[in-house]
């Protein structure tokens, strides 16, 4: 149980386009979802925390207008990278929690912006 | 603030060698402690956890003991296998925060050679 999926697993896009990444909790309702970014050979950096039906809380230094987060339901959160540029290329990982201490991570989405 | 420090890698071991990856933390409260593993090209998987002092987390031959007096949570395995090659992240979550944020260490890359 406690499976989190992400779609797509890989995306390559041209500079200036927007990319949407989906995060779904498949077998539980996620009261909270998190979005992380991971640069090569580095740790995960929390970008934002989202709760269903409310605005996301962004970490310091993360542009909320560039990284749009929508937590539309208890099983789905989306991250949209708007007007993507090569420096946005990264591995984006979501996690979801049904509450309490456990977080379950998705497999990640590799974004490459040309 | 809360933080996690890990020994720097990469670590290279021969098969069946003993593994220790050091992890120390700084926290204002009484955090839960975790070890996550990331295999190449994949997301994170929870390896083990401990929620209070002197707890020992264990899974797949890996162990770590929550040491409050030394603020440490070192990961150990008695005999590593090639399939253990991955990046290992020590992490904590502070129960004083409302969203169970997980703070990750920088990660330690482990390569096990036959």
CSV table of N, CA and C in Angstrom, one decimal, chain A residues 41, chain B residues 6-22 35-41 47 59-63 75-90 106-114:
chain,number,residue,atom,x,y,z
A,41,UNK,N,23.5,14.8,-8.1
A,41,UNK,CA,24.4,14.5,-7.0
A,41,UNK,C,24.2,15.4,-5.8
B,6,UNK,N,25.6,14.5,7.1
B,6,UNK,CA,26.0,13.1,6.8
B,6,UNK,C,27.5,13.1,6.4
B,7,UNK,N,28.1,11.9,6.6
B,7,UNK,CA,29.5,11.8,6.1
B,7,UNK,C,29.5,11.9,4.6
B,8,UNK,N,30.5,12.5,4.1
B,8,UNK,CA,30.6,12.8,2.7
B,8,UNK,C,31.0,11.5,2.0
B,9,UNK,N,30.5,11.3,0.8
B,9,UNK,CA,30.9,10.2,0.0
B,9,UNK,C,31.8,10.6,-1.1
B,10,UNK,N,31.9,9.9,-2.2
B,10,UNK,CA,31.3,8.5,-2.3
B,10,UNK,C,32.0,7.5,-1.4
B,11,UNK,N,31.3,6.5,-1.0
B,11,UNK,CA,31.9,5.4,-0.3
B,11,UNK,C,31.9,4.2,-1.2
B,12,UNK,N,33.1,3.5,-1.3
B,12,UNK,CA,33.2,2.3,-2.1
B,12,UNK,C,33.7,1.2,-1.2
B,13,UNK,N,32.9,0.1,-1.3
B,13,UNK,CA,33.2,-1.1,-0.5
B,13,UNK,C,33.2,-2.3,-1.3
B,14,UNK,N,33.9,-3.3,-0.8
B,14,UNK,CA,33.8,-4.6,-1.5
B,14,UNK,C,32.6,-5.4,-0.9
B,15,UNK,N,32.1,-6.3,-1.7
B,15,UNK,CA,31.0,-7.1,-1.3
B,15,UNK,C,31.3,-7.8,0.0
B,16,UNK,N,30.3,-7.8,0.9
B,16,UNK,CA,30.4,-8.5,2.2
B,16,UNK,C,31.1,-7.6,3.2
B,17,UNK,N,31.5,-6.4,2.9
B,17,UNK,CA,32.2,-5.5,3.9
B,17,UNK,C,31.1,-5.0,4.8
B,18,UNK,N,31.6,-4.4,5.9
B,18,UNK,CA,30.8,-3.8,6.9
B,18,UNK,C,30.6,-2.3,6.5
B,19,UNK,N,29.4,-1.8,6.6
B,19,UNK,CA,29.0,-0.5,6.2
B,19,UNK,C,28.6,0.4,7.4
B,20,UNK,N,29.2,1.6,7.5
B,20,UNK,CA,28.7,2.6,8.4
B,20,UNK,C,28.6,3.9,7.7
B,21,UNK,N,27.4,4.5,7.8
B,21,UNK,CA,27.3,5.9,7.2
B,21,UNK,C,26.8,6.7,8.4
B,22,UNK,N,27.7,7.7,8.8
B,22,UNK,CA,27.4,8.5,9.9
B,22,UNK,C,26.4,9.6,9.6
B,35,UNK,N,16.1,7.0,7.4
B,35,UNK,CA,17.0,6.7,6.4
B,35,UNK,C,16.2,6.4,5.1
B,36,UNK,N,16.5,7.1,4.0
B,36,UNK,CA,15.9,6.9,2.7
B,36,UNK,C,17.0,6.4,1.8
B,37,UNK,N,16.6,5.6,0.8
B,37,UNK,CA,17.5,5.1,-0.2
B,37,UNK,C,17.0,5.5,-1.6
B,38,UNK,N,17.9,5.9,-2.4
B,38,UNK,CA,17.6,6.2,-3.8
B,38,UNK,C,18.4,5.5,-4.7
B,39,UNK,N,17.8,4.5,-5.5
B,39,UNK,CA,18.6,3.8,-6.5
B,39,UNK,C,18.7,4.6,-7.7
B,40,UNK,N,19.6,4.3,-8.6
B,40,UNK,CA,19.9,5.2,-9.8
B,40,UNK,C,18.6,5.4,-10.6
B,41,UNK,N,18.3,6.7,-10.9
B,41,UNK,CA,17.2,7.0,-11.7
B,41,UNK,C,15.8,6.9,-11.1
B,47,UNK,N,13.8,3.5,4.0
B,47,UNK,CA,14.6,2.3,4.4
B,47,UNK,C,14.3,1.9,5.8
B,59,UNK,N,15.8,-2.8,8.6
B,59,UNK,CA,15.1,-3.3,7.4
B,59,UNK,C,16.2,-3.8,6.5
B,60,UNK,N,16.0,-4.9,5.9
B,60,UNK,CA,16.9,-5.5,4.8
B,60,UNK,C,18.3,-5.6,5.3
B,61,UNK,N,18.5,-5.9,6.6
B,61,UNK,CA,19.9,-6.0,7.1
B,61,UNK,C,20.5,-4.7,7.6
B,62,UNK,N,19.8,-3.6,7.3
B,62,UNK,CA,20.3,-2.3,7.7
B,62,UNK,C,19.7,-2.0,9.1
B,63,UNK,N,20.5,-1.2,9.9
B,63,UNK,CA,20.1,-0.8,11.2
B,63,UNK,C,20.5,0.6,11.5
B,75,UNK,N,23.8,4.7,10.2
B,75,UNK,CA,23.3,3.6,9.4
B,75,UNK,C,24.4,2.5,9.4
B,76,UNK,N,24.0,1.3,9.6
B,76,UNK,CA,25.0,0.2,9.6
B,76,UNK,C,24.4,-1.0,8.9
B,77,UNK,N,25.3,-1.8,8.2
B,77,UNK,CA,25.0,-3.1,7.7
B,77,UNK,C,26.2,-4.0,7.8
B,78,UNK,N,25.9,-5.2,8.2
B,78,UNK,CA,27.1,-6.1,8.5
B,78,UNK,C,27.8,-6.6,7.3
B,79,UNK,N,27.0,-6.8,6.2
B,79,UNK,CA,27.6,-7.4,5.0
B,79,UNK,C,26.9,-6.8,3.8
B,80,UNK,N,27.5,-5.9,3.1
B,80,UNK,CA,26.8,-5.2,1.9
B,80,UNK,C,26.9,-6.1,0.7
B,81,UNK,N,25.9,-5.9,-0.2
B,81,UNK,CA,25.8,-6.5,-1.5
B,81,UNK,C,25.9,-5.5,-2.6
B,82,UNK,N,26.2,-6.0,-3.8
B,82,UNK,CA,26.3,-5.1,-4.9
B,82,UNK,C,24.9,-4.4,-5.1
B,83,UNK,N,23.8,-5.0,-4.8
B,83,UNK,CA,22.5,-4.4,-5.0
B,83,UNK,C,22.2,-3.3,-4.0
B,84,UNK,N,23.1,-3.1,-3.0
B,84,UNK,CA,23.0,-2.0,-2.0
B,84,UNK,C,23.5,-0.7,-2.6
B,85,UNK,N,24.1,-0.8,-3.7
B,85,UNK,CA,24.7,0.4,-4.3
B,85,UNK,C,23.6,1.4,-4.6
B,86,UNK,N,23.7,2.6,-4.0
B,86,UNK,CA,22.6,3.6,-4.1
B,86,UNK,C,23.1,4.8,-3.3
B,87,UNK,N,22.2,5.8,-3.3
B,87,UNK,CA,22.5,7.0,-2.5
B,87,UNK,C,21.6,6.9,-1.2
B,88,UNK,N,22.2,7.2,-0.1
B,88,UNK,CA,21.5,7.0,1.2
B,88,UNK,C,21.3,8.4,1.8
B,89,UNK,N,20.1,8.7,2.2
B,89,UNK,CA,19.8,10.0,2.8
B,89,UNK,C,19.3,9.9,4.2
B,90,UNK,N,20.0,10.5,5.1
B,90,UNK,CA,19.5,10.6,6.5
B,90,UNK,C,18.5,11.8,6.5
B,106,UNK,N,22.6,15.7,3.0
B,106,UNK,CA,23.1,15.8,1.6
B,106,UNK,C,23.2,14.5,0.8
B,107,UNK,N,23.1,13.4,1.5
B,107,UNK,CA,23.1,12.1,0.8
B,107,UNK,C,24.6,11.6,0.8
B,108,UNK,N,24.7,10.3,0.8
B,108,UNK,CA,26.0,9.6,0.7
B,108,UNK,C,25.8,8.5,-0.3
B,109,UNK,N,26.7,8.6,-1.3
B,109,UNK,CA,26.6,7.6,-2.4
B,109,UNK,C,27.5,6.4,-2.0
B,110,UNK,N,26.9,5.2,-2.2
B,110,UNK,CA,27.6,4.0,-1.9
B,110,UNK,C,27.7,3.1,-3.1
B,111,UNK,N,28.9,2.7,-3.4
B,111,UNK,CA,29.1,1.8,-4.5
B,111,UNK,C,29.7,0.5,-3.9
B,112,UNK,N,29.1,-0.6,-4.2
B,112,UNK,CA,29.6,-1.9,-3.7
B,112,UNK,C,30.2,-2.7,-4.9
B,113,UNK,N,31.4,-3.1,-4.8
B,113,UNK,CA,32.0,-3.8,-6.0
B,113,UNK,C,32.2,-5.3,-5.6
B,114,UNK,N,32.0,-6.1,-6.7
B,114,UNK,CA,32.1,-7.6,-6.4
B,114,UNK,C,33.5,-8.0,-6.0
